[in-house]
Coordinates of C-alpha atoms in Angstrom, one line a residue:
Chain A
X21 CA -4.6 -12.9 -40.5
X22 CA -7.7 -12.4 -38.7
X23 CA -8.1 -14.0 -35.1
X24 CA -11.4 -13.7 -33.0
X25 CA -12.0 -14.2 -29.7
X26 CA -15.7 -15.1 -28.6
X27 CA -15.3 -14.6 -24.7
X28 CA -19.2 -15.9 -24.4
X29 CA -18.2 -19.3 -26.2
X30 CA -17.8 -22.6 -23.7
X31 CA -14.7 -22.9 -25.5
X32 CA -11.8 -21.8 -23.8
X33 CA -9.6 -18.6 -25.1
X34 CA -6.2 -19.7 -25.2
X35 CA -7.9 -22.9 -26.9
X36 CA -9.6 -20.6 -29.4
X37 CA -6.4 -19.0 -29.9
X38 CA -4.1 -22.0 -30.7
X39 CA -6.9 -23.9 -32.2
X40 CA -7.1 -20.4 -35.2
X41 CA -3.3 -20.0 -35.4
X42 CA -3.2 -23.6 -36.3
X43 CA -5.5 -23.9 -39.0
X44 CA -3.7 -20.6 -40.3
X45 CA -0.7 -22.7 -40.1
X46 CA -2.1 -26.0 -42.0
X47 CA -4.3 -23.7 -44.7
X48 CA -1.3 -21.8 -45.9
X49 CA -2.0 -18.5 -44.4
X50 CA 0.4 -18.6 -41.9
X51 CA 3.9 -19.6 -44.1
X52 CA 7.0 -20.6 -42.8
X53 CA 8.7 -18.0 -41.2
X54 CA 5.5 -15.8 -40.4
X55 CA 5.4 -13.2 -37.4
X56 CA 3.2 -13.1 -35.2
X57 CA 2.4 -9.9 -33.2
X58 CA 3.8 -9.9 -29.6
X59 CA 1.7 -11.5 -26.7
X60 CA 1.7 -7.6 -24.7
X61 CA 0.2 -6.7 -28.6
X62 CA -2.3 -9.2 -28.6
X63 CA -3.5 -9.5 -25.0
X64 CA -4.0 -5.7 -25.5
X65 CA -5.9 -6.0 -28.7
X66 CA -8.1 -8.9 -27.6
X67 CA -8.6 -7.5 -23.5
X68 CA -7.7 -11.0 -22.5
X69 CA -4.5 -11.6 -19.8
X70 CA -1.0 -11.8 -21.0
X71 CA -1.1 -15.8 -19.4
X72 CA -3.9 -16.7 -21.8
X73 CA -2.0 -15.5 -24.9
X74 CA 1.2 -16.9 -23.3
X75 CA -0.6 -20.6 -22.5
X76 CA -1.7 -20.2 -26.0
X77 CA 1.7 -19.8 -27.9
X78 CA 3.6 -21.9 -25.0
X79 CA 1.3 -24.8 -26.5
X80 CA 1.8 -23.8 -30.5
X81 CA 5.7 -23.8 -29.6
X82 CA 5.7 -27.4 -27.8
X83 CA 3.5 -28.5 -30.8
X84 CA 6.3 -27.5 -33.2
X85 CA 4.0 -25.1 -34.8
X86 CA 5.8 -21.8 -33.8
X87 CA 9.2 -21.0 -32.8
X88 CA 10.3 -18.0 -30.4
X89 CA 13.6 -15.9 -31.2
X90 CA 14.5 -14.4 -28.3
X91 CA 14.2 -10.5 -28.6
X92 CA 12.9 -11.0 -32.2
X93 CA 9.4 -12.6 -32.1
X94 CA 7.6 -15.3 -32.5
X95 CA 7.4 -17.0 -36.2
X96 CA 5.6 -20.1 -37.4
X97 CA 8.1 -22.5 -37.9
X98 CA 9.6 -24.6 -41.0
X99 CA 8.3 -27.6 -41.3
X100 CA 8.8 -30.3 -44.0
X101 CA 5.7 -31.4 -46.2
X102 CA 6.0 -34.7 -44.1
X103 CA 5.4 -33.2 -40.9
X104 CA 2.9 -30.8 -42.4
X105 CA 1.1 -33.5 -43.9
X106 CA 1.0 -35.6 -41.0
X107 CA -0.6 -32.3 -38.8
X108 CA -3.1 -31.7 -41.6
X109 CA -4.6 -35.7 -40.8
X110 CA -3.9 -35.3 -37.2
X111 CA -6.0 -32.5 -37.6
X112 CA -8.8 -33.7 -39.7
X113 CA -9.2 -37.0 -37.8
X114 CA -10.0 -34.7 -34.9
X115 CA -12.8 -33.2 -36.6
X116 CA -14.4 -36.0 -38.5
X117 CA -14.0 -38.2 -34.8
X118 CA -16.4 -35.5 -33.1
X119 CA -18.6 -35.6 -36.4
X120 CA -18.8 -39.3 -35.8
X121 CA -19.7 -39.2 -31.9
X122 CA -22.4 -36.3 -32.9
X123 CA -23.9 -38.9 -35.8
X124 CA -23.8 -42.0 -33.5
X125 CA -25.5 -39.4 -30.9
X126 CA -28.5 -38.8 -33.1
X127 CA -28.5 -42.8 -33.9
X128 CA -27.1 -43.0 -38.1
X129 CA -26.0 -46.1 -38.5
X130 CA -22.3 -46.8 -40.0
X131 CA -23.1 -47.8 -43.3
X132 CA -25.4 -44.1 -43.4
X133 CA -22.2 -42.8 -42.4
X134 CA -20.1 -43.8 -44.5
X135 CA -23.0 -43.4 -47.7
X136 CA -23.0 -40.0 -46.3
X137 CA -19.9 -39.6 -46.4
X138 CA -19.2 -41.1 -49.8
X139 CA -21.4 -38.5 -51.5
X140 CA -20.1 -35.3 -49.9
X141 CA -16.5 -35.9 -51.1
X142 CA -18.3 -36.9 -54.4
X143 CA -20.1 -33.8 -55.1
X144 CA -16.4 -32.2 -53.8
X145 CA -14.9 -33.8 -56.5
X146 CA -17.4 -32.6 -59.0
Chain B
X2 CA -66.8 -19.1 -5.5
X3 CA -67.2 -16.6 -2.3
X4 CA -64.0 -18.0 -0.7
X5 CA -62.3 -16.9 -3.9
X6 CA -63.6 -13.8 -3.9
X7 CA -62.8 -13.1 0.1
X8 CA -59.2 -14.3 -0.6
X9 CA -58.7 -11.9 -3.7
X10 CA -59.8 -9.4 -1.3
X11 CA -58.1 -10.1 1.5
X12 CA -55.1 -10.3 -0.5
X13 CA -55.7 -6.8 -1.6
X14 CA -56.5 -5.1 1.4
X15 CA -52.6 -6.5 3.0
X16 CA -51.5 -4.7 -0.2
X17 CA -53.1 -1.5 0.5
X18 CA -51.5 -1.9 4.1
X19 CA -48.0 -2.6 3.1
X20 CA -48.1 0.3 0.5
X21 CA -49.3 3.0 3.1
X22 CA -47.1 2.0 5.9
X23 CA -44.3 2.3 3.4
X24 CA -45.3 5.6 2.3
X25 CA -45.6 6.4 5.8
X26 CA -42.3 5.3 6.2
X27 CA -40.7 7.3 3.4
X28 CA -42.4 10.4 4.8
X29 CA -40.9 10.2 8.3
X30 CA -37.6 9.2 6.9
X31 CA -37.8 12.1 4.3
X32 CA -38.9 14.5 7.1
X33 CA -36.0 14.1 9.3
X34 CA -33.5 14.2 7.2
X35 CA -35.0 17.2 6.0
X36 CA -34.7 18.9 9.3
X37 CA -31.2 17.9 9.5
X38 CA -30.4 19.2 6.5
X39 CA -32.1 22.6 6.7
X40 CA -29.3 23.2 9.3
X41 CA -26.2 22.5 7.5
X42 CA -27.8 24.6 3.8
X43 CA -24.9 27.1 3.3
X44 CA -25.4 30.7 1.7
X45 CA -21.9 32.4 0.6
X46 CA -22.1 36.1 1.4
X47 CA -18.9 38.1 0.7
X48 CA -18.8 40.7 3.9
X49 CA -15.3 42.6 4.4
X50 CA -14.3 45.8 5.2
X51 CA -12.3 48.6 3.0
X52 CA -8.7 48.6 3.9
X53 CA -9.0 52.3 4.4
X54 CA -11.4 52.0 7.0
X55 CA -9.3 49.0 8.9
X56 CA -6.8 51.1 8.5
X57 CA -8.1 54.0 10.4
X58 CA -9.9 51.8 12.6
X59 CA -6.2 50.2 13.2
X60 CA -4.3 53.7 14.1
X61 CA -7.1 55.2 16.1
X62 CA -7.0 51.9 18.1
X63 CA -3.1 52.0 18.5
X64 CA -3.1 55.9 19.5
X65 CA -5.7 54.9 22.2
X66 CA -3.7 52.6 24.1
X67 CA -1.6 53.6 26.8
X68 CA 0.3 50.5 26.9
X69 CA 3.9 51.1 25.5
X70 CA 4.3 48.3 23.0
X71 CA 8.1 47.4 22.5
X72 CA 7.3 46.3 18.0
X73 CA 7.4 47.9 15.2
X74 CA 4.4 47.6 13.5
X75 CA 4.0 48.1 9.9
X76 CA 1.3 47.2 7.1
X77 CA 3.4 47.0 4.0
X78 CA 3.8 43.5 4.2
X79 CA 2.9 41.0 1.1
X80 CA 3.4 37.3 2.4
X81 CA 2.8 35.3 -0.2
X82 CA 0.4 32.5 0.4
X83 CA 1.3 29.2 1.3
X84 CA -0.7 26.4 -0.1
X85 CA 1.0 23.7 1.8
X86 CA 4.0 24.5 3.2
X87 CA 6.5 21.4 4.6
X88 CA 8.6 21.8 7.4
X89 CA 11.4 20.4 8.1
X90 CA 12.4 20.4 12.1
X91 CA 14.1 17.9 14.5
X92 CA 13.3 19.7 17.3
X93 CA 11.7 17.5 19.9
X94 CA 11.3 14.9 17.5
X95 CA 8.9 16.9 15.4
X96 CA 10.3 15.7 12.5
X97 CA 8.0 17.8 10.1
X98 CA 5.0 19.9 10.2
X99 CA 2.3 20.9 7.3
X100 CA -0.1 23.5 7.4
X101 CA -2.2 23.3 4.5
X102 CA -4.4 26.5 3.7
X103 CA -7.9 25.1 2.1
X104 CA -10.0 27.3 0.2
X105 CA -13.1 27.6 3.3
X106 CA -15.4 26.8 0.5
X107 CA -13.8 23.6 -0.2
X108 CA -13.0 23.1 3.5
X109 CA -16.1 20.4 4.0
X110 CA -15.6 19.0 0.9
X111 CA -12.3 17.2 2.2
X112 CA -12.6 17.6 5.6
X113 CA -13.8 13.8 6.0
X114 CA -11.3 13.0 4.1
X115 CA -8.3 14.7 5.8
X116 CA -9.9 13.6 9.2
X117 CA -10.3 10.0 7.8
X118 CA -7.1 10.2 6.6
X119 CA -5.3 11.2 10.1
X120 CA -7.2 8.7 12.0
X121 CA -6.1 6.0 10.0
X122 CA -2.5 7.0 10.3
X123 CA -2.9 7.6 14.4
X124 CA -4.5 3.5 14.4
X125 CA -1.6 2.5 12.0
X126 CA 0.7 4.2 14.6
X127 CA 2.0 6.4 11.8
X128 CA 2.1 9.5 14.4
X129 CA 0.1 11.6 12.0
X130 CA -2.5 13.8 13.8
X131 CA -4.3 17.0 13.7
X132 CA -3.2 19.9 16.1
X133 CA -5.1 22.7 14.8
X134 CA -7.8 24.2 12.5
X135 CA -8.8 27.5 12.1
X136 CA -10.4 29.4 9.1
X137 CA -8.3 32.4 7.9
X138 CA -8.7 35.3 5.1
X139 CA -11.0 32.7 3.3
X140 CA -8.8 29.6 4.1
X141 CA -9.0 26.8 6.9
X142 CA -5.6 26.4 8.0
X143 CA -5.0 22.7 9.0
X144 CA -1.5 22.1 10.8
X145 CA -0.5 18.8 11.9
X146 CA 2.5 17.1 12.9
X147 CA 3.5 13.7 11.8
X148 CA 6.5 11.5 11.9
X149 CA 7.9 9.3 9.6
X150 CA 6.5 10.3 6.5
X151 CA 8.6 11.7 3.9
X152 CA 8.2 14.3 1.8
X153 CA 7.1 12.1 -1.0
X154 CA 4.8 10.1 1.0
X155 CA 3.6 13.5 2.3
X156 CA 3.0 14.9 -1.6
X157 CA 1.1 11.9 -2.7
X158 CA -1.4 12.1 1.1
X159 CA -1.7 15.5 -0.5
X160 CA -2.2 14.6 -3.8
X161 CA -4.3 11.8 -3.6
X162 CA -6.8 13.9 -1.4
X163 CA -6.9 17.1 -3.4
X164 CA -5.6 16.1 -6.8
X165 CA -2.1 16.7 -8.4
X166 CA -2.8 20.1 -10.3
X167 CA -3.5 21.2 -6.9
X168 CA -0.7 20.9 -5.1
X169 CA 2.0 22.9 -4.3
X170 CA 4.6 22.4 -1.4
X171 CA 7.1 24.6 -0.5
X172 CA 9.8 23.3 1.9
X173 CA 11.3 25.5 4.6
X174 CA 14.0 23.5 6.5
X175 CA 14.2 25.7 9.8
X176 CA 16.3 23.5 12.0
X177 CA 19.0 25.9 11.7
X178 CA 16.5 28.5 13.8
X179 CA 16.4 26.0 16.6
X180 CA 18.4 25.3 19.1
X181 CA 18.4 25.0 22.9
X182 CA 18.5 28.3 24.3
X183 CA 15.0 29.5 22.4
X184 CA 13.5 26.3 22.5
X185 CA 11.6 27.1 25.5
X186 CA 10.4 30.4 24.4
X187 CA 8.8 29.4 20.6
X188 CA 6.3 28.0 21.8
X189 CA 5.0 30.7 24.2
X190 CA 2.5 32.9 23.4
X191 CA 2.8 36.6 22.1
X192 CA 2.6 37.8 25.7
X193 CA 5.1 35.3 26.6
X194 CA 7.4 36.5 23.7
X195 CA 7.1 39.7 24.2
X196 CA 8.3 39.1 27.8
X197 CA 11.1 37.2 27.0
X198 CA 12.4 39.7 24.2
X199 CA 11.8 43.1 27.2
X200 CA 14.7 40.6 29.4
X201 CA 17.2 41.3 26.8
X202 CA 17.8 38.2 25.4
X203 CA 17.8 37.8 21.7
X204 CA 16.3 34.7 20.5
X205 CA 16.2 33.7 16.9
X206 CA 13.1 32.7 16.4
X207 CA 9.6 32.8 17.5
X208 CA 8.0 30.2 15.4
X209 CA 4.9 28.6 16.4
X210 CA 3.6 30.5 19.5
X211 CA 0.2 29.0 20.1
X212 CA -2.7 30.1 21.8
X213 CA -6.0 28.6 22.0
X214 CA -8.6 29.7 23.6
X215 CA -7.1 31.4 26.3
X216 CA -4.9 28.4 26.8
X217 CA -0.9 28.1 26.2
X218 CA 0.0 25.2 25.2
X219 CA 3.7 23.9 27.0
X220 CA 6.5 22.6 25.5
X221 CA 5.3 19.3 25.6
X222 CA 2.6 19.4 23.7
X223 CA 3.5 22.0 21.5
X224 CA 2.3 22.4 18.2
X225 CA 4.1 23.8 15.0
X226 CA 1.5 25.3 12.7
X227 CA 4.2 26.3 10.4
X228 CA 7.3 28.0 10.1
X229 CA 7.4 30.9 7.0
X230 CA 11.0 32.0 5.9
X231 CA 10.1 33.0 2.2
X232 CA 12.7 34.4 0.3
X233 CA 10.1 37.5 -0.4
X234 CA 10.1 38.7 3.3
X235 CA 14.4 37.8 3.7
X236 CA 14.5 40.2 0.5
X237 CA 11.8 42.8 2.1
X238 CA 14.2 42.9 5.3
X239 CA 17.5 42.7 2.8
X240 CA 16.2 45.5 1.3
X241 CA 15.4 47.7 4.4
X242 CA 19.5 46.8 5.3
X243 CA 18.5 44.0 8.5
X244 CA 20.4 41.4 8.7
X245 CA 19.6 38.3 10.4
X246 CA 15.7 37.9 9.9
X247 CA 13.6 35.2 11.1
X248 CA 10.2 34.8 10.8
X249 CA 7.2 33.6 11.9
X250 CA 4.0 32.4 12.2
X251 CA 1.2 31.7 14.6
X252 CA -2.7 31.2 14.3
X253 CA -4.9 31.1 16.9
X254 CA -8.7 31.2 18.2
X255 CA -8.7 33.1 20.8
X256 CA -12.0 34.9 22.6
X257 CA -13.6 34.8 19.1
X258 CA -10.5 36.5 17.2
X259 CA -8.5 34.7 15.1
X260 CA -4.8 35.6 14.9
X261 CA -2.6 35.0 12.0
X262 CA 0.4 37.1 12.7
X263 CA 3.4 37.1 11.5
X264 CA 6.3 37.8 13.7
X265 CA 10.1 39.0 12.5
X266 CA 12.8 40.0 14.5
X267 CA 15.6 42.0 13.0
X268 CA 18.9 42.0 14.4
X269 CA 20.3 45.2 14.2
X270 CA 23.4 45.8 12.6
X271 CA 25.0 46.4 15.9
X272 CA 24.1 43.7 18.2
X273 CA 25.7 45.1 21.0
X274 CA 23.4 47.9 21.1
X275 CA 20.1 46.4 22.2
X276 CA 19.0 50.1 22.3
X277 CA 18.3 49.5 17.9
X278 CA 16.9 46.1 18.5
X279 CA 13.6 46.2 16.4
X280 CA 10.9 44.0 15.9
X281 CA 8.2 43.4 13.4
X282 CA 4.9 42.1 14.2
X283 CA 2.6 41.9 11.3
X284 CA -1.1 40.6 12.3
X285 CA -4.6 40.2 11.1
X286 CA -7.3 39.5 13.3
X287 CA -10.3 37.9 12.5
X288 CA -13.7 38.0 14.1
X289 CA -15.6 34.7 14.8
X290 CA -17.9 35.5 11.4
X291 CA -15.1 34.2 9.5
X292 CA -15.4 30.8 10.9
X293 CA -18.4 28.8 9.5
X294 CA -21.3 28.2 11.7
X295 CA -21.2 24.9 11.2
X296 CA -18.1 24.7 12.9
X297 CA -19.4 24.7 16.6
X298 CA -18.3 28.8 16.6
X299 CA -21.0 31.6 17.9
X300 CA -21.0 34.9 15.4
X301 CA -20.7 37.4 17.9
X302 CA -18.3 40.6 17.5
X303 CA -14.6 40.4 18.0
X304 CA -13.5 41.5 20.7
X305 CA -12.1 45.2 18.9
X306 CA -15.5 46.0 18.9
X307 CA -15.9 46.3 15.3
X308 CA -18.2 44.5 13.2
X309 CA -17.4 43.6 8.9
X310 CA -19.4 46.4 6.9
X311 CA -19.9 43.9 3.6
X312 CA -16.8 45.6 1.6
X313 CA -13.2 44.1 0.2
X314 CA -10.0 44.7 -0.7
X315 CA -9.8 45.3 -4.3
X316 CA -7.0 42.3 -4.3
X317 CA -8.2 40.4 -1.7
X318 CA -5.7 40.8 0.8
X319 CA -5.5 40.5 4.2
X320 CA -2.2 42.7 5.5
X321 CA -3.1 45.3 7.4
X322 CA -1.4 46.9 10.6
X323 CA -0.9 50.3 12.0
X324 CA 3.2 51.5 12.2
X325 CA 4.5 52.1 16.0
X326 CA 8.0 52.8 16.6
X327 CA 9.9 50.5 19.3
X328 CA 10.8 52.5 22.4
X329 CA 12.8 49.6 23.6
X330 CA 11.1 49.5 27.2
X331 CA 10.3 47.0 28.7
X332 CA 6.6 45.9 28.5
X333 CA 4.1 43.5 30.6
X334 CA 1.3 44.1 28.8
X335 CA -1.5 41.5 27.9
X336 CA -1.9 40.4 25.2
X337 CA -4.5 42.5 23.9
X338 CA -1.9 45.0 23.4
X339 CA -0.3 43.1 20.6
X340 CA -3.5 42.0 18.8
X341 CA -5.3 44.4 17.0
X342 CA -8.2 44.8 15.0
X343 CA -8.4 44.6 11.0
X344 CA -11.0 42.6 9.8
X345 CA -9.9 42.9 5.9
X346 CA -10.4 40.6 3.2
X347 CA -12.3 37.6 4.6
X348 CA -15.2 35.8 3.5
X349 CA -18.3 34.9 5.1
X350 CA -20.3 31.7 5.4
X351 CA -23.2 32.2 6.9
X352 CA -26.1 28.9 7.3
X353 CA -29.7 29.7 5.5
X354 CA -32.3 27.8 7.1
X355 CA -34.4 29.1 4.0
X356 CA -32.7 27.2 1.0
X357 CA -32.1 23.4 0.8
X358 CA -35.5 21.7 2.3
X359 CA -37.5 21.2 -0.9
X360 CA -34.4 20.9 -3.3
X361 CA -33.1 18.1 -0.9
X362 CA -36.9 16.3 -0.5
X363 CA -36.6 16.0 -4.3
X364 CA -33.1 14.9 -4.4
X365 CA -33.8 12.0 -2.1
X366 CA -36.7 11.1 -4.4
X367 CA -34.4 11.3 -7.4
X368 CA -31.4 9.6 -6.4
X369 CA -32.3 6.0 -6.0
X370 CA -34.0 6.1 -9.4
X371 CA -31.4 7.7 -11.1
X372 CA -28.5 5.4 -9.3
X373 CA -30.9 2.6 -10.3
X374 CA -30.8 3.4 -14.1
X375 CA -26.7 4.5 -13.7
X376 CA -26.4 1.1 -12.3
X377 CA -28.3 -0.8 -14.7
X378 CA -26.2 1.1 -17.5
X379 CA -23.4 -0.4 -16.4
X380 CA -24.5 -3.5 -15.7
X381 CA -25.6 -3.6 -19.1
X382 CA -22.8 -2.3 -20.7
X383 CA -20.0 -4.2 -18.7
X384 CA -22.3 -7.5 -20.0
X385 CA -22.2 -6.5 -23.9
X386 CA -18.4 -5.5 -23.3
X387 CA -17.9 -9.1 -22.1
X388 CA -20.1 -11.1 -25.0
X389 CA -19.0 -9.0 -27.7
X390 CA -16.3 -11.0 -29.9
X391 CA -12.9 -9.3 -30.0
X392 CA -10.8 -9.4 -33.0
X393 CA -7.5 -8.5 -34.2
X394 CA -6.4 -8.3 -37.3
X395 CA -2.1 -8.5 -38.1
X396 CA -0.1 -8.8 -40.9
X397 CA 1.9 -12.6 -41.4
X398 CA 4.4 -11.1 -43.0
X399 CA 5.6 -8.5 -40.2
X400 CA 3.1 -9.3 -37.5
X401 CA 1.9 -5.8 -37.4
X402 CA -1.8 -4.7 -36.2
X403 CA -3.7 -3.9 -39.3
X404 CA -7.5 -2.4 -39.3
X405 CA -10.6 -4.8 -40.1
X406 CA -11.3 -4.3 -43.5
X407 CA -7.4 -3.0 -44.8
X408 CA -6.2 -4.9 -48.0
X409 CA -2.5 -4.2 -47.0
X410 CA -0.5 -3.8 -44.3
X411 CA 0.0 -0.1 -43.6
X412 CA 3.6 -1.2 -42.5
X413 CA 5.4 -3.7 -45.1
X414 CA 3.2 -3.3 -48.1
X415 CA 2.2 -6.8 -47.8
X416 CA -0.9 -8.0 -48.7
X417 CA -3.5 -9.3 -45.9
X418 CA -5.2 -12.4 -46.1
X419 CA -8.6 -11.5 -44.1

């Protein structure tokens, strides 16, 4: 897995962290039972504090997402398809709710929305 | 129209006058510091004199006098040098003394620093302070006492100012020389020892006899610029069948002549016949052109009358003495009796007012550009360190670091999902 860090983006780092370890997770890249490298490994690798990479996993962990073994690691943890499913449209309805905001912004109307909409998962489906 | 044209004018004119006062300002800054530093331009000149000639010079001087002198002097003496050498002594709650020998040449080069270093410690009430400085067979010899600092805390002061791979300490614990009945004879002067040695008495040690300038320094106040017990001179005097060696070692800027002597006394194997009492003096003197000028020091002749004809040991080193045998009388001489002349081994730094003026002039015209452009360097770098995306690349299956671009993980075999 590949995780980048853009230290000139508005977004903050432990944010960018958890927010490319999760869609790992929900894509399939990240399986069940994963490892991750260390926090000391990855603070080092990305010259970012240990407390941002800690924040980071701390949040993954509370989340469910990952699971800590004490003197082992830190793997992604089993979840059931359920759960997994449930993330995956917890997940998407937090991106299509800022594509919303950013379309009422600009002043489309619902119904252009939804037409919009309607014809991008079309031509998906094709 | 015309207004416009007098106010472009006018405009240019306060232009012209801000440019010339600043160039005028430039020059007169320039032009002092200049001056200054015309003063301060060092040349190194090697001047020393051929040990054969010391030598000579040494003897003839000896046979001269017609003072008895109750030493033995010899010249076959090789004292190792002492880079830093820590000293470990409780008496009058001089807990520890360091004389560090400096390379003269490198002697300004931390001599700031040192001095910084020993003020901070007197403000911080460390008891750390400077109690002499005198430039020896090429080598300023700081001593200084200071209490409550460790040996550790002393190696990293050491360290920190003249770097790791530079520092060697020797420790010499010599509280075992010390005790109450020679206390108030080590810090005498030669003179002083001599005297007490002619009443019979048999102390064990003359460490740290200090003169200055004329002056002796009391109890009090005095100063320990080192105690020397290497094992080389114990096995020199084990091998010449003496027992119960101490030695040594005193410094000094006296009249323009530096001392660095090294004192022994021998007990004889009888110590009830203080008829075979001898006693081993081995001293350099140094005229005043072996201290820099930019020390405060005059270059006049020492006072043996003999001036440094340019030549130098083949090895660079600085024992010489002439051998008299000890009569065992008893002696009041001066101290000018003890001192002799050998000006061996030593090197020269003499000021040059003809070097340094234009190379300076430049390198103050240089050195705002160039730390401009240094600055900006960094500047610049530090900025594209900081916008520059980092990335890191590991393996899901074992969460080892893999390279951008690697297919599989170098450590499971597993295949990497980029």
């Amino acid at each position: 897995m590949k995780l980048v860090i853009d230290c000139s983006s508005m977004i903050p780092i432990y944010e960018q962290v958890v927010q490319q370890v999760k869609d790992a997770i929900l894509s399939g890249d990240l399986p069940p039972g994963a490892v991750l490298p260390s926090y000391r490994v990855l603070a080092k690798e990305l010259d970012i504090s240990l407390l941002t990479v800690k924040k980071a996993f701390d949040m993954m962990v509370s989340e469910g997402l990952l699971v800590v073994a004490q003197g082992k690691g830190t793997y992604v943890a089993d979840r059931n398809e359920e759960a997994l499913h449930e993330e995956k449209l917890k997940n998407y309805e937090k991106k299509l709710q800022v594509v919303i905001t950013e379309a009422r912004r600009t002043g489309l109307r619902t119904d252009e929305m939804v037409m919009v909409f309607n014809m991008i998962v079309e031509e998906g489906n094709e | 129209m015309n207004n416009q044209i007098k106010d472009f004018f006018n405009q240019q004119i306060c232009l012209g006058k801000m440019i010339i006062s600043l160039i005028a300002v430039t020059i007169l800054v320039v032009g002092s510091l200049k001056t200054s530093a015309a003063g301060t331009s060092l040349q190194l000149t090697d001047i020393s004199l051929k040990a054969s000639e010391a030598e000579t010079s040494l003897e003839s001087q000896l046979e001269s006098t017609e003072q008895t002198q109750p030493f033995v002097f010899t010249q076959d003496v090789d004292v190792e040098r002492i880079d830093f050498l820590y000293v470990m002594n409780d008496i009058n709650n001089y807990d520890v003394s360091v004389v560090l020998y400096i390379p003269i040449l490198q002697y300004d080069q931390y001599e700031e620093e040192i001095n910084n270093y020993l003020v901070e410690q007197m403000m911080n009430g460390d008891g750390i302070y400077l109690t002499s400085g005198s430039f020896v067979d090429g080598y300023a010899v700081c001593s200084f006492d200071q209490y409550r600092m460790s040996l550790g805390d002393m190696t990293g002061f050491l360290e920190a100012i003249f770097g790791p791979s530079n520092v060697t300490i020797q420790t010499a614990d010599v509280s075992e020389y010390f005790d109450e009945a020679t206390v108030s004879a080590q810090w005498r002067s030669i003179i002083d020892v001599r005297n007490y040695l002619s009443d019979g008495k048999r102390p064990d040690c003359y460490a740290c006899c200090k003169v200055n300038k004329g002056k002796v320094y009391p109890v009090e106040k005095a100063y320990a610029p080192g105690v020397h017990d290497s094992d080389e001179i114990r096995n020199y005097s084990a091998s010449e069948q003496y027992r119960g060696f101490r030695g040594a070692y005193s410094d000094c800027l006296d009249e323009g002549v530096v001392i660095h002597a090294w004192m022994m006394v021998v007990e004889p194997e009888d110590k009830e016949s203080s008829e075979s009492e001898n006693f081993y003096m081995y001293y350099n003197t140094y005229s005043r052109d072996s201290v820099l000028p930019s020390k405060g020091y005059s270059n006049t002749e020492n006072d043996g009358g003999r001036e440094d004809d340019g030549s130098m040991n083949s090895d660079g080193s600085d024992e010489t003495a002439g051998e008299k045998e000890n009569t065992g009388k008893e002696d009041q001489n001066t101290e000018n009796s003890v001192v002799a002349n050998a000006d061996v081994g030593e090197k020269v730094v003499k000021a040059d007012e003809s070097q340094g003026g234009s190379g300076i002039f430049i390198w103050l015209l240089l050195l705002p550009v160039a730390a401009a452009i240094v600055a900006g360097l960094i500047i610049l770098k530090k900025k594209e360190k900081k916008t520059q995306p980092k990335m890191v690349v590991f393996c899901s299956s074992c969460g080892a670091l893999a390279k951008d671009g690697d297919k599989v993980c170098r450590t499971c075999g597993n295949e990497l999902k980029q």
